[in-house]
Amino acid sequence: MRPSPAALFVFLHIGPTLAFWPFGSGKRFTSEAFVNAGALGLDKVQGRVVAVGDWNGDQKLDLFTLSSDQSSVNVHIWDDDAFEYKLVRTLSTSRKIGNIVPNDFNRDGHLDLLVMYGEDEGGWWSSASEKIAMEVYLADGKGGFNTQPWTMPDSSGSQPMIFDADGSLRPSLLGRLSQSRGEVNPITAWLNSGTGMSLASVPFQQPELVCHLSNPHSSAFVDINGDCLADLVLDCIDARVDSRSIQIWLNRGSEGFQFAKSYNLPSGAGALSFADMNRDGTLDIIFPTCSRVSTSTGACHGAALNVLYNRQVPICSGSSSEFVGGQINGTLKCRGWGELCIADDNFEFSFTLGHDSFLSIPFSSIWPKDTPELLVNVAKSPSIPLPLRPGDFNLDGFPDLLLTVSNSSAVPHGGVLGGSSTGTQVKILQNVPCARGVAGCGKSNKGRGFAVGNGKGYGDLDHIWDAQGASWIDIDDDGTLDIMVQRSGDQDKTQVAFIQNNFYHDAFFLKAQVLNGACERECVPSAGGPKYSPLGVSYSGATYKFTVLDTLGHRVAQQAAQLPQTGYHALGTPYSFIGLGRTNNYVERLYVGTSLYPPYHTTYIESLVPNSQIIINPPSPPDEGANVSLPVKYRSSGWRSELYLSPGDWVPWVGAAVVGLVCTLGFVVIWLNEREKVSVIRQTTMLTHGQREDEIERRRALHAINFQAL
């Protein structure tokens, strides 16, 4: 049977057509799954990844690794073309490094490094008090560091945390002084003047109420009462009774921090994490509990997952807030979706089991068979806490949890008899709607529960059995939340593996990043030199609140924090990655909060396009002083924002469909026009001379316009 001419035409032309297809093949990985992308250039790394940042200001995530002997820090920047990380700088020291924190300490628009030295032998929230020396290595503007770092007084065994002590957008430190000074573990601040760090008292309104920080601790600089101004959540310990608690100090701007509430943590509580777990516009607290922790392996026996839901007023149906007893002296009843940054100082947490605002799920309920043990720290010297890491990998608007477990069947033996043995794996607990069999769902909680992510697409993640921690990261900044797995090297001699999230999610995301106001648009050095971008200098304490309409038309609120925690290898990204879920609308109004003094600490941006990255540069507060030589000529004078769109894989197909439709309609119009001309010619040839003139006159009248009627 001979092919038809039409079939031959398609066959002969489909090849050349695909050769000129302008959009490429799309994804680097084709399977819908978590795909092991390998070490991505970190094959020779023998230590751990200790921090994430944007070293060169190109809006790509770069990594900072610590050598195996903990004496040097290596800077690896992302190379788009090679699709891997490349080593560009090494900072070597003569002392043992415990942690590094990337930030812009002198506010020149370059990313600097805070290096913490010393050996903390504290284990699972002990009270050890070895001192920690600290230095700040300033970037020299040429891809390296200044030879003379900032030095500062030593801290005690608890690593200091980053916070804004004076509303200057400069990162100061909060921690404990070394006991060698004769003090009894006082809490203090290392105040950043822009040219160095000096000791100062923390602006607490009632300093006698301040607790002793745990060692290690998981304190945070994060908004708790919903006013878009970062507060202090202190992770405390009472050594006399060996119990931990949290203290919440509300940020009152120029009046300092006011003590609000204190809660005792359950016995065996681990590291605290913060996220809006139930999508109600407030930040909740997530932490594990253990009945016993192995000091040799860091495994948690009798583990449970706990979620403290932050109870605040709901969102109003309208854009304005409602008050009971009047707006001035009354009580807030609900927040309007156009006024999301109104404080609710009556916020509340509850530790009562069975209460709808406290969720505690034993691991035996999540894994009814072969229950694994949670890894809560890496048994090194010093030990490294492994918190539960929230992140919305499936973009449904509800953060999921990333954790490392010790699994008795993780290591396959193979051979004739087969079998398996104990190894450590990375698992995802998906935040899912309650249904039959979902852990955490019952009479007291009818909303959300947790289910183990497994099955088709999880094979590459489950095949790693030497994991020593994991964190969320967006590889290549393509709008998907991927996974970075830290490993012992026992499986294949590599220390790091990257798991590409290649699931085809039909939901949207938003990336948001607040800079520190160091520069007006581009940075212009005061001492002369080329301009440069300040896009890598986000800071701790920014807050995002917004509402979106779901596909059913329901308005839901969300809140996210930027870099709320910086201690103990926090591995926070310089931006907040927020899942929006399925929506057919813009982000109506994004509220952005900074640590500037109220009422100038917030702004809002309207009608944001989903699948985009928004960068906000706040106005710079009054500068360091008239006698201080500023590193840049022009500080930011007002709120500025830049929007970067991230088109999805379907955009080329939409474009092709539009072009095809236009071409088809154009062909139809031309064909009909030609048909009409032929018809007219045929009709006119059959008319007499007089009839032909009458027809021409009639056709002219069809196009005439009666201007008097207009």
XYZ file of C-alpha atoms in Angstrom, residues 270-277 283-288 305-308 387-390 399 401 450:
25
model
C 14.601 18.892 70.428
C 15.387 21.771 68.097
C 12.647 24.285 67.245
C 11.642 25.163 63.677
C 9.167 27.780 62.448
C 6.648 27.681 59.577
C 2.979 28.347 58.806
C 1.943 24.705 58.925
C 3.979 31.099 62.205
C 3.814 27.831 64.142
C 6.528 25.942 66.028
C 7.662 22.432 65.071
C 9.952 20.214 67.153
C 10.617 16.544 67.935
C 6.560 14.914 65.930
C 5.055 17.981 67.614
C 3.391 21.033 66.087
C 2.469 24.060 68.202
C 16.114 19.992 63.224
C 12.941 19.111 61.358
C 13.214 21.258 58.236
C 9.938 22.664 56.827
C 4.950 23.135 54.349
C 8.973 18.256 56.712
C 1.279 13.766 57.990
